[in-house]
Each structure stands twice: as structure tokens, then as C-alpha cells.
PDB file of C-alpha atoms and ligand atoms in Angstrom:
ATOM      1  CA  MET R  45      28.035 -14.135   2.601  1.00  0.00           C
ATOM      2  CA  ALA R  46      25.540 -16.907   1.906  1.00  0.00           C
ATOM      3  CA  GLU R  47      21.947 -15.797   1.722  1.00  0.00           C
ATOM      4  CA  PRO R  48      18.901 -17.865   2.686  1.00  0.00           C
ATOM      5  CA  ARG R  49      17.423 -19.421  -0.464  1.00  0.00           C
ATOM      6  CA  ASN R  50      13.930 -18.186   0.060  1.00  0.00           C
ATOM      7  CA  ARG R  51      11.471 -15.765  -1.432  1.00  0.00           C
ATOM      8  CA  TYR R  52       8.087 -14.388  -0.450  1.00  0.00           C
ATOM      9  CA  SER R  53       5.196 -16.878  -0.542  1.00  0.00           C
ATOM     10  CA  THR R  54       2.781 -16.713  -3.464  1.00  0.00           C
ATOM     11  CA  VAL R  55       0.140 -15.264  -1.120  1.00  0.00           C
ATOM     12  CA  SER R  56       2.526 -12.452  -0.095  1.00  0.00           C
ATOM     13  CA  LEU R  57       3.475 -11.777  -3.726  1.00  0.00           C
ATOM     14  CA  VAL R  58      -0.162 -11.578  -4.859  1.00  0.00           C
ATOM     15  CA  LEU R  59      -1.098  -9.329  -1.916  1.00  0.00           C
ATOM     16  CA  HIS R  60       1.931  -7.050  -2.493  1.00  0.00           C
ATOM     17  CA  TRP R  61       1.378  -6.548  -6.232  1.00  0.00           C
ATOM     18  CA  ALA R  62      -2.434  -6.365  -6.046  1.00  0.00           C
ATOM     19  CA  THR R  63      -2.086  -3.635  -3.394  1.00  0.00           C
ATOM     20  CA  ALA R  64       0.543  -1.753  -5.428  1.00  0.00           C
ATOM     21  CA  ALA R  65      -1.719  -1.848  -8.531  1.00  0.00           C
ATOM     22  CA  LEU R  66      -4.766  -0.726  -6.522  1.00  0.00           C
ATOM     23  CA  VAL R  67      -2.824   2.149  -4.891  1.00  0.00           C
ATOM     24  CA  LEU R  68      -1.749   3.365  -8.338  1.00  0.00           C
ATOM     25  CA  ALA R  69      -5.375   3.054  -9.511  1.00  0.00           C
ATOM     26  CA  GLN R  70      -6.515   5.155  -6.496  1.00  0.00           C
ATOM     27  CA  ILE R  71      -4.364   8.071  -7.633  1.00  0.00           C
ATOM     28  CA  LEU R  72      -5.572   7.745 -11.250  1.00  0.00           C
ATOM     29  CA  LEU R  73      -9.221   7.549 -10.116  1.00  0.00           C
ATOM     30  CA  ILE R  74      -8.903  10.703  -7.979  1.00  0.00           C
ATOM     31  CA  THR R  75      -7.226  12.497 -10.885  1.00  0.00           C
ATOM     32  CA  ALA R  76     -10.114  11.406 -13.135  1.00  0.00           C
ATOM     33  CA  ALA R  77     -12.704  12.479 -10.521  1.00  0.00           C
ATOM     34  CA  GLU R  78     -11.099  15.906 -10.175  1.00  0.00           C
ATOM     35  CA  THR R  79     -10.905  16.464 -13.942  1.00  0.00           C
ATOM     36  CA  GLU R  80     -13.490  18.973 -15.068  1.00  0.00           C
ATOM     37  CA  GLY R  81     -16.373  17.503 -17.047  1.00  0.00           C
ATOM     38  CA  SER R  82     -15.586  13.916 -15.963  1.00  0.00           C
ATOM     39  CA  ASN R  83     -18.132  11.474 -14.547  1.00  0.00           C
ATOM     40  CA  ARG R  84     -17.142  12.370 -10.982  1.00  0.00           C
ATOM     41  CA  ALA R  85     -19.766  10.151  -9.308  1.00  0.00           C
ATOM     42  CA  LEU R  86     -18.461   7.054 -11.116  1.00  0.00           C
ATOM     43  CA  TRP R  87     -14.767   7.744 -10.421  1.00  0.00           C
ATOM     44  CA  MET R  88     -15.465   8.534  -6.757  1.00  0.00           C
ATOM     45  CA  MET R  89     -17.500   5.321  -6.355  1.00  0.00           C
ATOM     46  CA  LEU R  90     -14.574   3.370  -7.821  1.00  0.00           C
ATOM     47  CA  HIS R  91     -12.096   5.301  -5.605  1.00  0.00           C
ATOM     48  CA  LYS R  92     -14.061   4.507  -2.454  1.00  0.00           C
ATOM     49  CA  SER R  93     -14.582   0.843  -3.438  1.00  0.00           C
ATOM     50  CA  GLY R  94     -10.879   0.472  -4.348  1.00  0.00           C
ATOM     51  CA  GLY R  95      -9.909   2.032  -1.010  1.00  0.00           C
ATOM     52  CA  ILE R  96     -12.070  -0.435   0.928  1.00  0.00           C
ATOM     53  CA  THR R  97     -10.556  -3.302  -1.093  1.00  0.00           C
ATOM     54  CA  ILE R  98      -7.077  -2.058  -0.108  1.00  0.00           C
ATOM     55  CA  LEU R  99      -8.211  -1.957   3.535  1.00  0.00           C
ATOM     56  CA  VAL R 100      -9.387  -5.586   3.379  1.00  0.00           C
ATOM     57  CA  LEU R 101      -6.227  -6.740   1.553  1.00  0.00           C
ATOM     58  CA  THR R 102      -4.021  -4.922   4.071  1.00  0.00           C
ATOM     59  CA  LEU R 103      -5.804  -6.513   7.043  1.00  0.00           C
ATOM     60  CA  ALA R 104      -5.435  -9.932   5.384  1.00  0.00           C
ATOM     61  CA  ARG R 105      -1.782  -9.185   4.687  1.00  0.00           C
ATOM     62  CA  ILE R 106      -1.018  -8.175   8.260  1.00  0.00           C
ATOM     63  CA  GLY R 107      -2.749 -11.361   9.454  1.00  0.00           C
ATOM     64  CA  TRP R 108      -0.734 -13.447   6.998  1.00  0.00           C
ATOM     65  CA  ARG R 109       2.459 -11.644   8.036  1.00  0.00           C
ATOM     66  CA  ILE R 110       1.864 -12.362  11.732  1.00  0.00           C
ATOM     67  CA  ALA R 111       1.151 -16.033  11.008  1.00  0.00           C
ATOM     68  CA  ASN R 112       4.188 -16.339   8.682  1.00  0.00           C
ATOM     69  CA  PRO R 113       7.259 -14.542  10.044  1.00  0.00           C
ATOM     70  CA  ALA R 114       9.244 -12.327   7.642  1.00  0.00           C
ATOM     71  CA  ILE R 115      11.961 -13.888   5.547  1.00  0.00           C
ATOM     72  CA  PRO R 116      15.274 -12.409   6.653  1.00  0.00           C
ATOM     73  CA  LEU R 117      17.067  -9.729   4.657  1.00  0.00           C
ATOM     74  CA  PRO R 118      20.583 -10.600   3.393  1.00  0.00           C
ATOM     75  CA  GLY R 119      22.762 -11.332   6.417  1.00  0.00           C
ATOM     76  CA  ASP R 120      25.543  -8.940   5.365  1.00  0.00           C
ATOM     77  CA  LEU R 121      23.230  -5.929   5.168  1.00  0.00           C
ATOM     78  CA  PRO R 122      24.142  -3.262   7.774  1.00  0.00           C
ATOM     79  CA  ARG R 123      21.791  -3.261  10.771  1.00  0.00           C
ATOM     80  CA  TRP R 124      20.639   0.319  10.162  1.00  0.00           C
ATOM     81  CA  GLN R 125      19.552  -0.579   6.640  1.00  0.00           C
ATOM     82  CA  LYS R 126      17.526  -3.538   7.895  1.00  0.00           C
ATOM     83  CA  LEU R 127      15.849  -1.304  10.484  1.00  0.00           C
ATOM     84  CA  PHE R 128      15.211   1.407   7.882  1.00  0.00           C
ATOM     85  CA  ALA R 129      13.635  -1.099   5.483  1.00  0.00           C
ATOM     86  CA  ARG R 130      11.416  -2.581   8.203  1.00  0.00           C
ATOM     87  CA  ALA R 131      10.394   0.898   9.438  1.00  0.00           C
ATOM     88  CA  THR R 132       9.350   1.803   5.882  1.00  0.00           C
ATOM     89  CA  HIS R 133       7.279  -1.385   5.663  1.00  0.00           C
ATOM     90  CA  VAL R 134       5.561  -0.762   9.014  1.00  0.00           C
ATOM     91  CA  LEU R 135       4.743   2.830   7.988  1.00  0.00           C
ATOM     92  CA  PHE R 136       3.348   1.512   4.700  1.00  0.00           C
ATOM     93  CA  TYR R 137       0.948  -0.698   6.648  1.00  0.00           C
ATOM     94  CA  VAL R 138      -0.079   2.233   8.877  1.00  0.00           C
ATOM     95  CA  VAL R 139      -0.792   4.440   5.827  1.00  0.00           C
ATOM     96  CA  LEU R 140      -2.593   1.630   3.968  1.00  0.00           C
ATOM     97  CA  LEU R 141      -4.945   1.292   6.963  1.00  0.00           C
ATOM     98  CA  ALA R 142      -5.279   4.990   7.843  1.00  0.00           C
ATOM     99  CA  LEU R 143      -6.055   6.219   4.304  1.00  0.00           C
ATOM    100  CA  PRO R 144      -9.138   4.079   3.695  1.00  0.00           C
ATOM    101  CA  LEU R 145     -10.268   4.416   7.326  1.00  0.00           C
ATOM    102  CA  THR R 146     -10.189   8.243   7.276  1.00  0.00           C
ATOM    103  CA  GLY R 147     -12.057   8.243   3.942  1.00  0.00           C
ATOM    104  CA  TRP R 148     -14.683   5.810   5.216  1.00  0.00           C
ATOM    105  CA  LEU R 149     -15.029   7.614   8.579  1.00  0.00           C
ATOM    106  CA  ALA R 150     -15.348  11.032   6.894  1.00  0.00           C
ATOM    107  CA  GLY R 151     -18.161   9.813   4.640  1.00  0.00           C
ATOM    108  CA  SER R 152     -19.827   8.145   7.624  1.00  0.00           C
ATOM    109  CA  ALA R 153     -19.662  11.349   9.722  1.00  0.00           C
ATOM    110  CA  VAL R 154     -21.838  13.161   7.161  1.00  0.00           C
ATOM    111  CA  GLY R 155     -23.980  10.106   6.366  1.00  0.00           C
ATOM    112  CA  ARG R 156     -22.697   9.969   2.778  1.00  0.00           C
ATOM    113  CA  GLY R 157     -22.602   6.345   1.659  1.00  0.00           C
ATOM    114  CA  PHE R 158     -21.607   4.679  -1.601  1.00  0.00           C
ATOM    115  CA  ASP R 159     -22.338   1.454  -3.414  1.00  0.00           C
ATOM    116  CA  TYR R 160     -19.373  -0.949  -3.303  1.00  0.00           C
ATOM    117  CA  TYR R 161     -18.444  -1.262  -7.003  1.00  0.00           C
ATOM    118  CA  GLY R 162     -22.060  -0.356  -7.699  1.00  0.00           C
ATOM    119  CA  LEU R 163     -23.195  -3.678  -6.222  1.00  0.00           C
ATOM    120  CA  PHE R 164     -24.593  -2.947  -2.743  1.00  0.00           C
ATOM    121  CA  PRO R 165     -24.730  -0.046  -0.276  1.00  0.00           C
ATOM    122  CA  PHE R 166     -21.537  -0.183   1.787  1.00  0.00           C
ATOM    123  CA  PRO R 167     -22.252   0.174   5.538  1.00  0.00           C
ATOM    124  CA  LEU R 168     -21.407   3.426   7.275  1.00  0.00           C
ATOM    125  CA  LEU R 169     -19.470   3.507  10.529  1.00  0.00           C
ATOM    126  CA  PRO R 170     -21.319   4.729  13.625  1.00  0.00           C
ATOM    127  CA  VAL R 171     -19.598   8.117  13.954  1.00  0.00           C
ATOM    128  CA  GLY R 172     -21.204  11.460  14.515  1.00  0.00           C
ATOM    129  CA  GLY R 173     -19.671  14.913  14.353  1.00  0.00           C
ATOM    130  CA  GLY R 174     -21.051  15.994  11.006  1.00  0.00           C
ATOM    131  CA  ARG R 175     -19.174  18.307   8.657  1.00  0.00           C
ATOM    132  CA  GLU R 176     -16.598  19.456  11.208  1.00  0.00           C
ATOM    133  CA  THR R 177     -15.398  15.909  11.978  1.00  0.00           C
ATOM    134  CA  ALA R 178     -15.538  14.965   8.303  1.00  0.00           C
ATOM    135  CA  GLY R 179     -13.438  18.026   7.401  1.00  0.00           C
ATOM    136  CA  LEU R 180     -10.792  17.088   9.955  1.00  0.00           C
ATOM    137  CA  LEU R 181     -10.678  13.486   8.722  1.00  0.00           C
ATOM    138  CA  MET R 182     -10.431  14.636   5.112  1.00  0.00           C
ATOM    139  CA  ASP R 183      -7.509  16.922   6.037  1.00  0.00           C
ATOM    140  CA  ILE R 184      -5.717  13.779   7.238  1.00  0.00           C
ATOM    141  CA  HIS R 185      -6.881  11.876   4.132  1.00  0.00           C
ATOM    142  CA  ARG R 186      -5.391  14.597   1.918  1.00  0.00           C
ATOM    143  CA  ALA R 187      -2.090  14.745   3.854  1.00  0.00           C
ATOM    144  CA  LEU R 188      -1.416  10.986   4.056  1.00  0.00           C
ATOM    145  CA  PRO R 189      -0.787  10.455   0.313  1.00  0.00           C
ATOM    146  CA  LYS R 190       2.260  12.738   0.654  1.00  0.00           C
ATOM    147  CA  LEU R 191       3.725  10.346   3.224  1.00  0.00           C
ATOM    148  CA  LEU R 192       2.774   7.455   0.944  1.00  0.00           C
ATOM    149  CA  TYR R 193       4.717   9.028  -1.959  1.00  0.00           C
ATOM    150  CA  VAL R 194       7.793   9.557   0.225  1.00  0.00           C
ATOM    151  CA  LEU R 195       7.633   5.937   1.416  1.00  0.00           C
ATOM    152  CA  LEU R 196       7.186   4.709  -2.156  1.00  0.00           C
ATOM    153  CA  ALA R 197      10.170   6.736  -3.367  1.00  0.00           C
ATOM    154  CA  LEU R 198      12.370   5.369  -0.553  1.00  0.00           C
ATOM    155  CA  HIS R 199      11.035   1.856  -1.210  1.00  0.00           C
ATOM    156  CA  VAL R 200      11.759   1.924  -4.956  1.00  0.00           C
ATOM    157  CA  ILE R 201      15.194   3.549  -4.442  1.00  0.00           C
ATOM    158  CA  GLY R 202      15.940   0.801  -1.894  1.00  0.00           C
ATOM    159  CA  ALA R 203      14.813  -1.913  -4.328  1.00  0.00           C
ATOM    160  CA  LEU R 204      16.983  -0.464  -7.111  1.00  0.00           C
ATOM    161  CA  LYS R 205      19.958  -0.161  -4.741  1.00  0.00           C
ATOM    162  CA  HIS R 206      19.653  -3.861  -3.876  1.00  0.00           C
ATOM    163  CA  GLN R 207      19.421  -4.796  -7.535  1.00  0.00           C
ATOM    164  CA  PHE R 208      22.143  -2.602  -9.024  1.00  0.00           C
ATOM    165  CA  VAL R 209      24.478  -1.626  -6.165  1.00  0.00           C
ATOM    166  CA  ASP R 210      24.370  -4.532  -3.683  1.00  0.00           C
ATOM    167  CA  ARG R 211      23.571  -6.938  -6.539  1.00  0.00           C
ATOM    168  CA  ASP R 212      21.701  -9.278  -4.168  1.00  0.00           C
ATOM    169  CA  ASN R 213      18.420 -11.198  -4.545  1.00  0.00           C
ATOM    170  CA  VAL R 214      16.048  -8.868  -2.685  1.00  0.00           C
ATOM    171  CA  LEU R 215      14.208  -7.766  -5.849  1.00  0.00           C
ATOM    172  CA  HIS R 216      14.060 -11.363  -7.086  1.00  0.00           C
ATOM    173  CA  ARG R 217      12.211 -12.284  -3.866  1.00  0.00           C
ATOM    174  CA  MET R 218       9.399  -9.895  -4.766  1.00  0.00           C
ATOM    175  CA  ILE R 219       9.667 -10.220  -8.590  1.00  0.00           C
ATOM    176  CA  PRO R 220      10.535 -13.920  -9.168  1.00  0.00           C
ATOM    177  CA  LEU R 221      10.649 -13.221 -12.936  1.00  0.00           C
ATOM    178  CA  ILE R 222      13.963 -11.465 -12.276  1.00  0.00           C
ATOM    179  CA  PRO R 223      16.566 -14.229 -12.442  1.00  0.00           C
ATOM    180  CA  ARG R 224      18.095 -15.324  -9.159  1.00  0.00           C
ATOM    181  CA  ARG R 225      21.756 -14.489  -8.702  1.00  0.00           C
ATOM    182  CA  PRO R 226      24.031 -17.335  -7.632  1.00  0.00           C
TER     183      PRO R 226
HETATM  184  C1  HEM D 348       2.264   1.383  -3.610  1.00  0.00           C
HETATM  185  C2  HEM D 348       3.137   0.483  -3.917  1.00  0.00           C
HETATM  186  C3  HEM D 348       3.842  -0.420  -2.940  1.00  0.00           C
HETATM  187  C4  HEM D 348       3.549  -0.679  -1.629  1.00  0.00           C
HETATM  188  C5  HEM D 348       2.422  -0.126  -0.768  1.00  0.00           C
HETATM  189  C6  HEM D 348       4.564  -1.635  -1.148  1.00  0.00           C
HETATM  190  C7  HEM D 348       4.622  -2.139   0.137  1.00  0.00           C
HETATM  191  C8  HEM D 348       5.519  -3.087   0.583  1.00  0.00           C
HETATM  192  C9  HEM D 348       5.573  -3.661   1.908  1.00  0.00           C
HETATM  193  C10 HEM D 348       4.628  -3.262   3.054  1.00  0.00           C
HETATM  194  C11 HEM D 348       6.564  -4.585   1.946  1.00  0.00           C
HETATM  195  C12 HEM D 348       6.995  -5.436   3.148  1.00  0.00           C
HETATM  196  C13 HEM D 348       6.440  -6.815   3.052  1.00  0.00           C
HETATM  197  C14 HEM D 348       6.616  -7.501   4.405  1.00  0.00           C
HETATM  198  O1  HEM D 348       5.746  -7.312   5.266  1.00  0.00           O
HETATM  199  O2  HEM D 348       7.626  -8.186   4.577  1.00  0.00           O
HETATM  200  C15 HEM D 348       7.174  -4.593   0.633  1.00  0.00           C
HETATM  201  C16 HEM D 348       8.234  -5.397   0.265  1.00  0.00           C
HETATM  202  C17 HEM D 348       8.904  -5.264  -0.939  1.00  0.00           C
HETATM  203  N1  HEM D 348       8.570  -4.444  -2.003  1.00  0.00           N
HETATM  204 FE1  HEM D 348       7.005  -3.199  -2.094  1.00  0.00          FE
HETATM  205  N2  HEM D 348       5.440  -1.897  -2.178  1.00  0.00           N
HETATM  206  C18 HEM D 348       5.042  -1.183  -3.288  1.00  0.00           C
HETATM  207  C19 HEM D 348       5.636  -1.152  -4.527  1.00  0.00           C
HETATM  208  C20 HEM D 348       6.825  -1.773  -4.843  1.00  0.00           C
HETATM  209  C21 HEM D 348       7.565  -1.622  -6.082  1.00  0.00           C
HETATM  210  C22 HEM D 348       7.156  -0.719  -7.242  1.00  0.00           C
HETATM  211  C23 HEM D 348       8.682  -2.418  -5.974  1.00  0.00           C
HETATM  212  C24 HEM D 348       9.808  -2.643  -6.955  1.00  0.00           C
HETATM  213  C25 HEM D 348      10.467  -1.688  -7.545  1.00  0.00           C
HETATM  214  C26 HEM D 348       8.633  -3.075  -4.685  1.00  0.00           C
HETATM  215  C27 HEM D 348       9.563  -3.965  -4.223  1.00  0.00           C
HETATM  216  C28 HEM D 348       9.523  -4.602  -3.006  1.00  0.00           C
HETATM  217  C29 HEM D 348      10.516  -5.580  -2.565  1.00  0.00           C
HETATM  218  C30 HEM D 348      11.739  -6.041  -3.353  1.00  0.00           C
HETATM  219  C31 HEM D 348      10.133  -5.997  -1.279  1.00  0.00           C
HETATM  220  C32 HEM D 348      10.839  -7.042  -0.398  1.00  0.00           C
HETATM  221  C33 HEM D 348      11.741  -6.425   0.579  1.00  0.00           C
HETATM  222  C34 HEM D 348      12.276  -7.521   1.480  1.00  0.00           C
HETATM  223  O3  HEM D 348      12.632  -8.583   0.971  1.00  0.00           O
HETATM  224  O4  HEM D 348      12.294  -7.321   2.707  1.00  0.00           O
HETATM  225  N3  HEM D 348       7.492  -2.662  -4.010  1.00  0.00           N
HETATM  226  N4  HEM D 348       6.518  -3.681  -0.165  1.00  0.00           N
HETATM  227  C1  HEM D 349      -5.575   3.339   0.213  1.00  0.00           C
HETATM  228  C2  HEM D 349      -6.723   3.882  -0.118  1.00  0.00           C
HETATM  229  C3  HEM D 349      -6.886   5.321  -0.568  1.00  0.00           C
HETATM  230  C4  HEM D 349      -5.981   6.159  -1.179  1.00  0.00           C
HETATM  231  C5  HEM D 349      -4.524   5.875  -1.592  1.00  0.00           C
HETATM  232  C6  HEM D 349      -6.652   7.420  -1.377  1.00  0.00           C
HETATM  233  C7  HEM D 349      -6.070   8.550  -1.954  1.00  0.00           C
HETATM  234  C8  HEM D 349      -6.706   9.759  -2.133  1.00  0.00           C
HETATM  235  C9  HEM D 349      -6.100  10.916  -2.722  1.00  0.00           C
HETATM  236  C10 HEM D 349      -4.657  11.002  -3.246  1.00  0.00           C
HETATM  237  C11 HEM D 349      -7.029  11.905  -2.707  1.00  0.00           C
HETATM  238  C12 HEM D 349      -6.861  13.343  -3.232  1.00  0.00           C
HETATM  239  C13 HEM D 349      -6.442  14.250  -2.113  1.00  0.00           C
HETATM  240  C14 HEM D 349      -6.313  15.674  -2.578  1.00  0.00           C
HETATM  241  O1  HEM D 349      -7.255  16.181  -3.236  1.00  0.00           O
HETATM  242  O2  HEM D 349      -5.282  16.285  -2.283  1.00  0.00           O
HETATM  243  C15 HEM D 349      -8.249  11.380  -2.125  1.00  0.00           C
HETATM  244  C16 HEM D 349      -9.427  12.078  -1.953  1.00  0.00           C
HETATM  245  C17 HEM D 349     -10.597  11.546  -1.489  1.00  0.00           C
HETATM  246  N1  HEM D 349     -10.793  10.248  -1.055  1.00  0.00           N
HETATM  247 FE1  HEM D 349      -9.395   8.790  -0.988  1.00  0.00          FE
HETATM  248  N2  HEM D 349      -7.952   7.330  -0.906  1.00  0.00           N
HETATM  249  C18 HEM D 349      -8.135   6.054  -0.420  1.00  0.00           C
HETATM  250  C19 HEM D 349      -9.300   5.544   0.136  1.00  0.00           C
HETATM  251  C20 HEM D 349     -10.511   6.210   0.231  1.00  0.00           C
HETATM  252  C21 HEM D 349     -11.750   5.665   0.789  1.00  0.00           C
HETATM  253  C22 HEM D 349     -11.926   4.229   1.332  1.00  0.00           C
HETATM  254  C23 HEM D 349     -12.695   6.644   0.709  1.00  0.00           C
HETATM  255  C24 HEM D 349     -14.135   6.641   1.160  1.00  0.00           C
HETATM  256  C25 HEM D 349     -14.837   5.576   1.484  1.00  0.00           C
HETATM  257  C26 HEM D 349     -12.072   7.809   0.104  1.00  0.00           C
HETATM  258  C27 HEM D 349     -12.710   9.018  -0.133  1.00  0.00           C
HETATM  259  C28 HEM D 349     -12.109  10.136  -0.648  1.00  0.00           C
HETATM  260  C29 HEM D 349     -12.796  11.408  -0.836  1.00  0.00           C
HETATM  261  C30 HEM D 349     -14.263  11.722  -0.510  1.00  0.00           C
HETATM  262  C31 HEM D 349     -11.841  12.280  -1.375  1.00  0.00           C
HETATM  263  C32 HEM D 349     -12.050  13.753  -1.743  1.00  0.00           C
HETATM  264  C33 HEM D 349     -12.302  13.874  -3.218  1.00  0.00           C
HETATM  265  C34 HEM D 349     -12.531  15.304  -3.616  1.00  0.00           C
HETATM  266  O3  HEM D 349     -13.094  16.055  -2.843  1.00  0.00           O
HETATM  267  O4  HEM D 349     -12.114  15.659  -4.724  1.00  0.00           O
HETATM  268  N3  HEM D 349     -10.734   7.504  -0.161  1.00  0.00           N
HETATM  269  N4  HEM D 349      -8.014  10.060  -1.774  1.00  0.00           N
END
């Protein structure tokens, strides 16, 4: 069946790949911070700053997405697959907001600030509750990456299925370097 000849806008492409790179960096930074003998303060400052950057990019992306409706998936894709793909995307947005927010809120609850990329003190949110609240928020912050990994696995499997099983142009829409199929 004919497929609409469109791809994601340059803004969407930049936001998608910048976020993906920053998410990968977040995991590497935490691994570095938790490595014995490492400069933990530096890696944690970069982790917190990267997380806030992801929060800002995700808010911008959701705004952009609302203003510019989604390009449709291939018309011959079964309805359940379209719903599954969209559900994965929505959950991605939820996790990309909740992860930085829980981290920021937890630090705020115990009054522990950080300098955004070492440049200026990042404001704390007006939350109280002290260590107990912070502990609860950090439990969520530690659990959410597991959901993120599951979503990422489903997302990449889905992308590969489109490319090698369905042999459609879904991956080309997000990676225009991949040649478009006729
Ligand atoms: C942490 C990493 C990633 C995150 C958080 C992420 C998140 C997302 C989200 C939220 C969308 C939906 C965009 C919309 O609102 O329409 C999307 C679309 C897409 N992503 Fe990713 N992604 C990641 C990594 C990847 C990777 C590694 C690939 C390639 C293997 C990929 C391929 C795609 C493709 C092809 C689409 C377009 C699907 C469509 O046309 O509906 N993504 N991604
Ligand atoms: C999308 C953004 C973020 C991602 C993907 C992310 C991911 C992670 C991961 C995977 C961990 C390790 C959890 C574990 O030990 O099991 C972690 C820990 C942590 N994160 Fe984040 N995080 C993000 C944003 C933030 C932000 C914005 C802050 C604070 C402003 C923050 C503060 C922390 C702290 C304090 C820890 C605990 C480190 C430790 O005790 O070793 N995170 N994060």
C-alpha cells in the first residue's frame, strides 16, 4: 500500500537523537560516579545537569509534538501495532519527565543543590519532607531506568522489525541517512 512520503521534521530529528545520546550519557555518568576512586562529585554534577537538559528537551519536544501532529505510521500496519508503538512513545515521554523530576525533587527535599554544568547554582524546588521524602523519590528514580530499558528494547526491536521484516520506511523517517525504499 502507498505510504505518505514524509519524515520527521529536522527539529524532531534533532530532539530525538540529542535525547537518545543524553540518555546514554546519563547511564555512563552514573556508572562513572559509582566506580570506586572516581571523581564522584564531577560525574554526579554532570549527571544532574544532563538530566535537567533532558527534562527541558522533553518539554520542548512535547510542545513541538502538540503543535505539529504526528506523521502517520504506514497505512497497512495492523492497528494493534500502531497502538503499541504509540503507547511505547507516550511511556517514553512519561519516563523522560519523571526521571529528572524525581532526581531534582529528591535533591530539593534535602536541600542538596548542584551547579548546572558548573556554571550557576541550579534552583531547588520548594519541597519539604527531608530524608524520608528524598528516599522515597530516589526509590522511584532507581526503579524507573528499568522501565526505560524495557521501552528501549521494545523500541529498537520495533525499529529493526520495520527495517528488516516489514521492509518499510519507518527507520528512514528517523535516520534519513538510511536510503528511502521506493
Ligand atoms: C533512549 C533512547 C531513545 C528514546 C528515549 C526514544 C524515544 C522515541 C520517541 C518518544 C519517539 C516518538 C516520537 C513521536 O512523538 O512521534 C521515537 C520515535 C522513533 N524512534 Fe526512538 N528513541 C530512542 C532511541 C532510538 C533508537 C536507538 C532508534 C533506532 C534503532 C530509534 C528509532 C526510532 C524511530 C524509527 C522512530 C519513529 C517511529 C515512527 O515513525 O512513529 N529510537 N523515539
Ligand atoms: C533522564 C534523566 C535521568 C536518568 C536517565 C537518570 C538515571 C539514573 C540512574 C540509572 C541512576 C542509578 C540508579 C541505581 O543506582 O540503581 C541514577 C541515580 C541518581 N540520579 Fe539520576 N537520572 C536522571 C536524572 C537525574 C537528575 C535530574 C538528578 C538530580 C538533579 C539525578 C540524581 C541522581 C542521584 C542523586 C542518583 C543516586 C546516585 C547514587 O547514589 O549513586 N538524576 N540516575
